[in-house]
Tab-separated table of C-alpha atoms (C1' of nucleotides) in Angstrom:
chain	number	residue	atom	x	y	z
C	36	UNK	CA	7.564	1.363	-25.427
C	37	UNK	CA	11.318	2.428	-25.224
C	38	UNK	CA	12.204	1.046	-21.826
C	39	UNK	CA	14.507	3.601	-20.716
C	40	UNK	CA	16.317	4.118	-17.461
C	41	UNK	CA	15.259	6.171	-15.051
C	42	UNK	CA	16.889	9.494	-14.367
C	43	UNK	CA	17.006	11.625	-11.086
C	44	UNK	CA	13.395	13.320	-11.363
C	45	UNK	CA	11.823	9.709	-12.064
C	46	UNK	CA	13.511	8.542	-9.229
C	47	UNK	CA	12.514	11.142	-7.067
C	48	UNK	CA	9.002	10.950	-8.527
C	49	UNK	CA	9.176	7.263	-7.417
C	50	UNK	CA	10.318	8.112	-3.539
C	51	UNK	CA	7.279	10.505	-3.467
C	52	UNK	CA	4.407	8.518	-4.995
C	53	UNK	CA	5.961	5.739	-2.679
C	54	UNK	CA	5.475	8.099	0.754
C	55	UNK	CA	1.608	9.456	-0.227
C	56	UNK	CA	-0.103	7.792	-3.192
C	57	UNK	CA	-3.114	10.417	-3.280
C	58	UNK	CA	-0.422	13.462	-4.273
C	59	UNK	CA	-1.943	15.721	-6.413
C	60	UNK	CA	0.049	15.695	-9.382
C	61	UNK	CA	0.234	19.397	-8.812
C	62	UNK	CA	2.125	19.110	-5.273
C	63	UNK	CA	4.117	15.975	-6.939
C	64	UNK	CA	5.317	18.835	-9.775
C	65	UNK	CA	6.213	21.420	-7.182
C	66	UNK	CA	8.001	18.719	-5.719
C	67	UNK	CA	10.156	17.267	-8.092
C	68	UNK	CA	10.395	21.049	-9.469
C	69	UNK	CA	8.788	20.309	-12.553
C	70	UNK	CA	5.349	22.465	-14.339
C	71	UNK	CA	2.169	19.984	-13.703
C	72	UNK	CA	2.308	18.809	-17.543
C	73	UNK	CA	5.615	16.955	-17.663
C	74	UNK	CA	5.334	15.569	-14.450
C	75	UNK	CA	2.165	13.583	-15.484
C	76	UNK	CA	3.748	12.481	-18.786
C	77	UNK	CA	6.064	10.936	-16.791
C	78	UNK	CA	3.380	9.504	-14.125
C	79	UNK	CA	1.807	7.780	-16.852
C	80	UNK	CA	4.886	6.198	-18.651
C	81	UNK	CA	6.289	4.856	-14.890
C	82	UNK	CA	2.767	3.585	-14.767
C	83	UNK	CA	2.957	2.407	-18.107
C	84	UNK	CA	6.100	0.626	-18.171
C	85	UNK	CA	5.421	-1.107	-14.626
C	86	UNK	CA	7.612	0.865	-12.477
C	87	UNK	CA	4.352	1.624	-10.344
C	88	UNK	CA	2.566	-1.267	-9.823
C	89	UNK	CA	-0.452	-0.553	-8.044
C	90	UNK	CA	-1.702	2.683	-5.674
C	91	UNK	CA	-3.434	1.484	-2.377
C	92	UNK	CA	-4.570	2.548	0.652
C	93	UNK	CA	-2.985	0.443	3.725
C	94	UNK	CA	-5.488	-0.201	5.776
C	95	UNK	CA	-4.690	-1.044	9.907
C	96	UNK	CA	-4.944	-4.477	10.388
C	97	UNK	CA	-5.183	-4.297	14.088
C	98	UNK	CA	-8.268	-1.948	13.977
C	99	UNK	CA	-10.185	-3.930	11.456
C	100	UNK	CA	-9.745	-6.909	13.628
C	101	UNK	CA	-6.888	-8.910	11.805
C	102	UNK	CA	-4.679	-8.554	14.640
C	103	UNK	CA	-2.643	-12.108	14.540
C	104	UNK	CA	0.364	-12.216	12.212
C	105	UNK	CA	2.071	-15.837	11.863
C	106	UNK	CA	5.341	-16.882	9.989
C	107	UNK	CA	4.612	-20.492	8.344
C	108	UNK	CA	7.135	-22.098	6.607
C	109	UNK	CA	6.167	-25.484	4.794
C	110	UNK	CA	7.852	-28.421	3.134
C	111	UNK	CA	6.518	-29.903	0.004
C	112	UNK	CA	6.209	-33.566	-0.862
C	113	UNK	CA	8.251	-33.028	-4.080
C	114	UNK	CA	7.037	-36.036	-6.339
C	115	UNK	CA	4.066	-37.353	-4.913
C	116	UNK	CA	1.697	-40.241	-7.001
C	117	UNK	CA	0.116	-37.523	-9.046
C	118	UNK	CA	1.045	-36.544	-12.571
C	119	UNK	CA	1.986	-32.767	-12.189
C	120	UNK	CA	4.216	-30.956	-9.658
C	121	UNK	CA	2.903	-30.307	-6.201
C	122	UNK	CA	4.947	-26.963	-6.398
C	123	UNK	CA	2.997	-25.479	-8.770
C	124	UNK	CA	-0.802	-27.024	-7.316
C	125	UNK	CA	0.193	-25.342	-3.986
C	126	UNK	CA	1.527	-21.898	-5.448
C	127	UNK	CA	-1.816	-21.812	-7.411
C	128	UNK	CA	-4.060	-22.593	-4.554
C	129	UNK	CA	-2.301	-20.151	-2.308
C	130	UNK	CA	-4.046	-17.172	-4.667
C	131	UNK	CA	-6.929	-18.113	-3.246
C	132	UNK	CA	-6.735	-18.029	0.458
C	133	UNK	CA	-7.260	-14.885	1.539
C	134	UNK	CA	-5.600	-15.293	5.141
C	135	UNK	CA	-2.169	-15.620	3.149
C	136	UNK	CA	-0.516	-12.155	2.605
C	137	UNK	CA	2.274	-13.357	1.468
C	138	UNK	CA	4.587	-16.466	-0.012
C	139	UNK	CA	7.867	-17.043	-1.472
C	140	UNK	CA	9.527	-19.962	-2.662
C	141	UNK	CA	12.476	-19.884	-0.378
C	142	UNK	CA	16.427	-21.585	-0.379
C	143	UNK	CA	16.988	-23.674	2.885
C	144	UNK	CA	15.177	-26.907	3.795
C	145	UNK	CA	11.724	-25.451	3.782
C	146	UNK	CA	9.984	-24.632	0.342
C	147	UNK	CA	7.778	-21.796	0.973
C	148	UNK	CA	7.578	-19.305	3.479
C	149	UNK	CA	4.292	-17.385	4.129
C	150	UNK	CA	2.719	-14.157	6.139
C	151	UNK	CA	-1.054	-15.438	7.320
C	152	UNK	CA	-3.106	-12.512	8.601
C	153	UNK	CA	-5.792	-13.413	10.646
C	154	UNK	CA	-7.897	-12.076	13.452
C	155	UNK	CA	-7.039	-14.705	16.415
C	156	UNK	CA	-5.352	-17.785	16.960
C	157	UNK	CA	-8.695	-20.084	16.714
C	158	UNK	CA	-8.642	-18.541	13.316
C	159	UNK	CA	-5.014	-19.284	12.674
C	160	UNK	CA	-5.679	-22.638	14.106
C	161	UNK	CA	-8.548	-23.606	11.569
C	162	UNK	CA	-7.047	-22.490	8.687
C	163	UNK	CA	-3.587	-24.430	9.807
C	164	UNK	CA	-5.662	-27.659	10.086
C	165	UNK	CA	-8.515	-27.231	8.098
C	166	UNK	CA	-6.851	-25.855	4.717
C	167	UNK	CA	-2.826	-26.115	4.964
C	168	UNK	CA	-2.489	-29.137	7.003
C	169	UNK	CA	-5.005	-30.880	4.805
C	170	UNK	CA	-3.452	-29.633	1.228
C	171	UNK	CA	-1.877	-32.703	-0.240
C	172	UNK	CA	1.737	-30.890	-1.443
C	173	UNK	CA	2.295	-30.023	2.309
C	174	UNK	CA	4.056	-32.597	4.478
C	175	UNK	CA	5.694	-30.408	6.969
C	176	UNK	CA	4.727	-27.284	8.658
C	177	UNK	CA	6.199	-24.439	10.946
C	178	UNK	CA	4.749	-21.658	12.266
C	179	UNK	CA	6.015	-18.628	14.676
C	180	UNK	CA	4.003	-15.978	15.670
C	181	UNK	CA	4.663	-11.837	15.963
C	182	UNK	CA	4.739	-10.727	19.317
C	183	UNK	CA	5.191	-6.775	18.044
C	184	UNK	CA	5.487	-5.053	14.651
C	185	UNK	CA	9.083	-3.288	14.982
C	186	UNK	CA	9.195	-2.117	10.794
C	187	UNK	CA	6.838	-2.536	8.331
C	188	UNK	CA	7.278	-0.334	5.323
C	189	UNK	CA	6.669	-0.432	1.218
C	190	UNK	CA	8.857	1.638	0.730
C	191	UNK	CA	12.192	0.766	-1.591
C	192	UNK	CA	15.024	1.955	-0.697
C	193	UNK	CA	15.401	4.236	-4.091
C	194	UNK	CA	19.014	5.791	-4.657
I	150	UNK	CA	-13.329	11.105	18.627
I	151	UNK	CA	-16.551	8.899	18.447
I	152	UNK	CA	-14.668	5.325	17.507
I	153	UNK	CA	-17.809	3.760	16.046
I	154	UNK	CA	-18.101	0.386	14.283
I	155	UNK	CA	-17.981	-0.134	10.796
I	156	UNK	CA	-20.711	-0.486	8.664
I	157	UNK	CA	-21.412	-2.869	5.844
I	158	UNK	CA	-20.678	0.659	3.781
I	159	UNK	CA	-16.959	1.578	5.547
I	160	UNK	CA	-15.932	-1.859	5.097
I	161	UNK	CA	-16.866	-1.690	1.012
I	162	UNK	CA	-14.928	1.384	0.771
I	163	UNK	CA	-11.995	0.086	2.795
I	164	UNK	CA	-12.000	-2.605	-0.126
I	165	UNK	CA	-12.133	-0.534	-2.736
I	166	UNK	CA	-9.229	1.680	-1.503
I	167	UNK	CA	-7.387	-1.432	-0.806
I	168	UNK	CA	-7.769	-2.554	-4.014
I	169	UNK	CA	-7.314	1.336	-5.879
I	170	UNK	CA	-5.727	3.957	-3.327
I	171	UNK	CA	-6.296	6.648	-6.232
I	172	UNK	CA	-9.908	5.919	-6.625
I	173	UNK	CA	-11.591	9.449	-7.840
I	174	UNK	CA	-14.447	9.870	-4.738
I	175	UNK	CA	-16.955	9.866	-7.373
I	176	UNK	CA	-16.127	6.591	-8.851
I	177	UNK	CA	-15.783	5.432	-5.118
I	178	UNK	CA	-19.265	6.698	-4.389
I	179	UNK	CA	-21.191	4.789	-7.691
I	180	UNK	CA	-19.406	1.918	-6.366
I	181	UNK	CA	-20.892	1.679	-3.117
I	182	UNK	CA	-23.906	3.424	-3.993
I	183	UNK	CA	-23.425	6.371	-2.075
I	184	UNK	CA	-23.179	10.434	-3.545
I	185	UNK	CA	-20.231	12.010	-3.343
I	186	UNK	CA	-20.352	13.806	-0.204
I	187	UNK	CA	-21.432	11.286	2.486
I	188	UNK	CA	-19.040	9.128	0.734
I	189	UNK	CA	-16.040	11.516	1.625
I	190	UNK	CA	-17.124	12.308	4.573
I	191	UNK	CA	-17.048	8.232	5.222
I	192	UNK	CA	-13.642	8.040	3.504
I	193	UNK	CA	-12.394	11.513	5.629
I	194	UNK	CA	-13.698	9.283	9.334
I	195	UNK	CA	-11.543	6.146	7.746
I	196	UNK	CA	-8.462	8.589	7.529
I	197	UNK	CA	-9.214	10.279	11.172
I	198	UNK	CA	-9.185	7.352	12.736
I	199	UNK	CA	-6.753	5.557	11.656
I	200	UNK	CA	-8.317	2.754	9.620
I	201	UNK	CA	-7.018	4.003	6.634
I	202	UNK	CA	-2.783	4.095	7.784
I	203	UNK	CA	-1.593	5.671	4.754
I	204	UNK	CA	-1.899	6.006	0.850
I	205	UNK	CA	0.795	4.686	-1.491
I	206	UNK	CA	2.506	3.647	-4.892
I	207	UNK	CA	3.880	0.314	-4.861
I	208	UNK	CA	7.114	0.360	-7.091
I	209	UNK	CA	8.131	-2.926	-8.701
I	210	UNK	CA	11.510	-4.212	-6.989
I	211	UNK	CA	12.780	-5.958	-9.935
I	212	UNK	CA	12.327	-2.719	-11.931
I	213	UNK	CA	14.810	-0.206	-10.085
I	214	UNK	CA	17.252	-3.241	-9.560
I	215	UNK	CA	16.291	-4.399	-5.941
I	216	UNK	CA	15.124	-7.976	-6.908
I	217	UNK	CA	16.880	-9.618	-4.070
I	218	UNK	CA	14.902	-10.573	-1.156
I	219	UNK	CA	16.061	-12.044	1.835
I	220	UNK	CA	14.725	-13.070	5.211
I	221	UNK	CA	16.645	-12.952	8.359
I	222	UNK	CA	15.812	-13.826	12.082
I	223	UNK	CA	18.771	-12.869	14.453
I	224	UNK	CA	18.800	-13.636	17.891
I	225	UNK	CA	19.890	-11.211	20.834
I	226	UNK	CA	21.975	-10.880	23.599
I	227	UNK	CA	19.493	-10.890	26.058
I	228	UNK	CA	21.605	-9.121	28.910
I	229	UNK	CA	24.645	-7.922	27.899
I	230	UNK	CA	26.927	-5.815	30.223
I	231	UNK	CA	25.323	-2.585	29.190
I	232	UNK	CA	22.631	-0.913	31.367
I	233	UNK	CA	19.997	-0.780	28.869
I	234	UNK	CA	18.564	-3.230	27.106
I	235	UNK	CA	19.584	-5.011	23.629
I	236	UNK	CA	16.220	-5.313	22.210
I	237	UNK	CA	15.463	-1.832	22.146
I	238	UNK	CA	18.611	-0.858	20.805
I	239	UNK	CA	17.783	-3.069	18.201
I	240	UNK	CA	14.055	-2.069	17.243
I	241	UNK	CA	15.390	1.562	16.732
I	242	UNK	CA	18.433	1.145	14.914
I	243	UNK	CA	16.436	-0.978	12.381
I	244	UNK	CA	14.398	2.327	11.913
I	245	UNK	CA	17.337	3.628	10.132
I	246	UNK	CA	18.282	0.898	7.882
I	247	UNK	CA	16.718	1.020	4.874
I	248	UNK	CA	17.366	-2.192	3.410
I	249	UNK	CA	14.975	-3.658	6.176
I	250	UNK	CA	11.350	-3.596	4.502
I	251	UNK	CA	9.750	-5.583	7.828
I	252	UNK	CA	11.076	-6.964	11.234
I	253	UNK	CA	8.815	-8.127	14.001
I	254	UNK	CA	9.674	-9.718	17.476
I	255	UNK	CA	8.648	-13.419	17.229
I	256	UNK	CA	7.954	-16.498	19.003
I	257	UNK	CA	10.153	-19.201	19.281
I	258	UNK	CA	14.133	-19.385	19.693
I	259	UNK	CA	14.892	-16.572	17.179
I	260	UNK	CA	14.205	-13.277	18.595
I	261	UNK	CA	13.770	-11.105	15.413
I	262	UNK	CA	12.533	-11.958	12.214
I	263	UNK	CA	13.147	-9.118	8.869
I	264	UNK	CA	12.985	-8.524	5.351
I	265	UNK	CA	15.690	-7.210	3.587
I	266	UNK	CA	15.193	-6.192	0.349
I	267	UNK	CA	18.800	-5.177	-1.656
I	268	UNK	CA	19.910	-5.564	-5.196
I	269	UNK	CA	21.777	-8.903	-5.395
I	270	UNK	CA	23.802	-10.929	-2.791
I	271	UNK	CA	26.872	-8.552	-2.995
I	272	UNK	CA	24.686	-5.889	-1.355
I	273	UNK	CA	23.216	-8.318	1.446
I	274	UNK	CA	26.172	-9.628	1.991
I	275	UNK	CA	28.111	-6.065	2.748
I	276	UNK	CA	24.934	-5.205	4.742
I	277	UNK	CA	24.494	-9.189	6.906
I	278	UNK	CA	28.560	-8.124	6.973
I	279	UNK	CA	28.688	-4.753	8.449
I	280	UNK	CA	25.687	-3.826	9.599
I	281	UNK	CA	23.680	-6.485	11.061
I	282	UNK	CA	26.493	-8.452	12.357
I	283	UNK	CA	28.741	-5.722	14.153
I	284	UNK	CA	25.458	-4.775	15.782
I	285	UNK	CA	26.670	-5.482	19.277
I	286	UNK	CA	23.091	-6.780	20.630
I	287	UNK	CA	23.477	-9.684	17.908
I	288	UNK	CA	24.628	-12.801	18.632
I	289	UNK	CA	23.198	-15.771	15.629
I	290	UNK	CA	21.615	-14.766	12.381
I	291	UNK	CA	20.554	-17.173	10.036
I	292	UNK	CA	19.685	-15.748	6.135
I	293	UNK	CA	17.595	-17.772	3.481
I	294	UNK	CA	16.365	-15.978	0.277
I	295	UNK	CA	13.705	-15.929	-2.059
I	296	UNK	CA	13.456	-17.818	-5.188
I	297	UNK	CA	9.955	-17.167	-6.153
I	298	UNK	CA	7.533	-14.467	-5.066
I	299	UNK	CA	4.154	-16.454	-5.219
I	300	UNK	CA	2.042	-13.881	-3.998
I	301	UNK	CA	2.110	-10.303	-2.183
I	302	UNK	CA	-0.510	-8.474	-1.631
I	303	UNK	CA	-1.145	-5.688	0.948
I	304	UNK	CA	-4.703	-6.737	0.735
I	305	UNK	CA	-6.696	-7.477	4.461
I	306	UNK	CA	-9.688	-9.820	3.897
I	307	UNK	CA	-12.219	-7.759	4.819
I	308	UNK	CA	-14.779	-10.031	5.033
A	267	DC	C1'	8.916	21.696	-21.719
A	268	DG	C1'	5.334	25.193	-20.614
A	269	DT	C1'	0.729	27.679	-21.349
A	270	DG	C1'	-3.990	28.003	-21.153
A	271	DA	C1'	-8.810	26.393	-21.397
A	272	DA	C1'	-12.197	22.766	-21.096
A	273	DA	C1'	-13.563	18.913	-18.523
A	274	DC	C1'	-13.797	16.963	-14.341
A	275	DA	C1'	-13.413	16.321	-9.174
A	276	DT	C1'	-13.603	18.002	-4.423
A	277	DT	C1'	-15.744	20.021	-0.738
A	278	DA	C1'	-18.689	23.171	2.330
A	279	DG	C1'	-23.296	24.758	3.318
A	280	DC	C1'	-28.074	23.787	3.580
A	281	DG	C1'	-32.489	21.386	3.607
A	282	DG	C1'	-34.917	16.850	4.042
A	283	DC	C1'	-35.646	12.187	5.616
F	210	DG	C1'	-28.008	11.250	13.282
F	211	DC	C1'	-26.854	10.456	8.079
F	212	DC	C1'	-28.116	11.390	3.129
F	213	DG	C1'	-27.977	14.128	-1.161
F	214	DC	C1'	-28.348	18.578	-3.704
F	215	DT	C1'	-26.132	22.682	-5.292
F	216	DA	C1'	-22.564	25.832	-6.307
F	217	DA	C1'	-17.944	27.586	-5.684
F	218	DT	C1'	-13.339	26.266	-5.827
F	219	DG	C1'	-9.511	23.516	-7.160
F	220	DT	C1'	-7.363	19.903	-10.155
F	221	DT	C1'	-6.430	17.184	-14.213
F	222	DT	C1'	-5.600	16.798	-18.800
F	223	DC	C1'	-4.667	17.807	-23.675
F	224	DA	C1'	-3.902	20.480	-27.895
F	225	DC	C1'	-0.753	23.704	-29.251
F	226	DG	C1'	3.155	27.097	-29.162
DNA sequence: CGTGAAACATTAGCGGC
DNA sequence: GCCGCTAATGTTTCACG
């Protein structure tokens, strides 16, 4: 598994892959001006080597009823009574809510910060009480809410 | 344009596209127990309408060298002496940036809130710098960055 | 890296529930 | 209406030059 840097067609095979996942690698060769052969070979070793995590469809979360998107950021109660770190209980529990797109251990005063996805704000509401509120790591919480989606892309910049 | 409801069937094959945007429709179709060709006409509706937004290859940031991410919320001059006004200015020119991954309008005393995803903090800084900051709508901006990603996933709960 | 051929997948038309 | 069969067409994939 030579991990070997990527030249200009890889790149550019990256940037397309990244605007339309379901490219035929035949339009993908034409593309990147390559015959259909090599251009899978080096699909399959960008897929190999991790450059391409995962293909997925992104589905619209307003039409499927998940309309609400809320900023949290909490603050963890960094050596409570128990044996083991409350860090690493919350960052494990966070896997699985499914209302919690997203969640980085930030710098700044507050530990995480988190994109919830749900359909309304009763739903937002129980899950805030009901699961965050009553996790025992979390002794402070903040939330803001979107009012509009101005960007939203998964697209790198690449070059 | 009928814009029917989902059935238990859509919503299965919204999570298996989720989940694998380069699903064969075959393999889609044993997995929800359908044949191939109601099952693409299913997935074809999904795309028509707009459930389905787009297909894509996540690429892995650390990989091609953009492992920095940072989150910024700005806030606007609400009324400045030009005619039109600042937050509009704003939403499109963030269209053209490309190390802004997300930005939505929020609640709260910060106006905008974005992901900016660069290559270290030599990068953010020449972009927080000369880009964001000489934006004439922009009057605070406060940065923090990650230290951790926990968890990402472009995943909806679909029930 | 490209060619070509076998294996496999997609998709439109048609009949049946 | 929505399903599934069939058959033609298009695509992927691999051994080999």
């Amino acid at each position: 598994m030579p991990e070997l840097e990527l030249d200009r067609t890889d790149r550019q095979i990256l940037m397309e892959l990244q605007r339309d996942g379901r490219l035929s690698n035949q339009e993908l060769a034409d593309r990147v001006s390559l015959s259909p052969s090599p251009c899978l070979r080096r699909v399959r070793r960008l897929e190999e080597q991790g450059y391409i995590r995962q293909y997925v469809a992104l589905v619209d979360a307003d039409k499927v009823g998940l309309g609400l998107v809320a900023y949290v950021t909490i603050r963890l109660n960094k050596h409570s009574g128990s044996s083991h770190a409350p860090m690493s209980d919350f960052a494990r529990d966070v896997q699985d809510w499914p209302e919690v797109a997203a969640c980085y251990a930030m710098t700044g005063e507050m530990d995480y910060l988190m994109r919830i996805q749900v359909q309304d704000l009763a739903h937002f509401s129980r899950f805030a009480m009901d699961t965050l509120m009553q996790h025992p790591a979390v002794i402070d919480m903040r939330s803001s809410f979107s009012l509009q989606r101005i960007k939203e892309t998964s697209e790198l910049m690449l070059q």
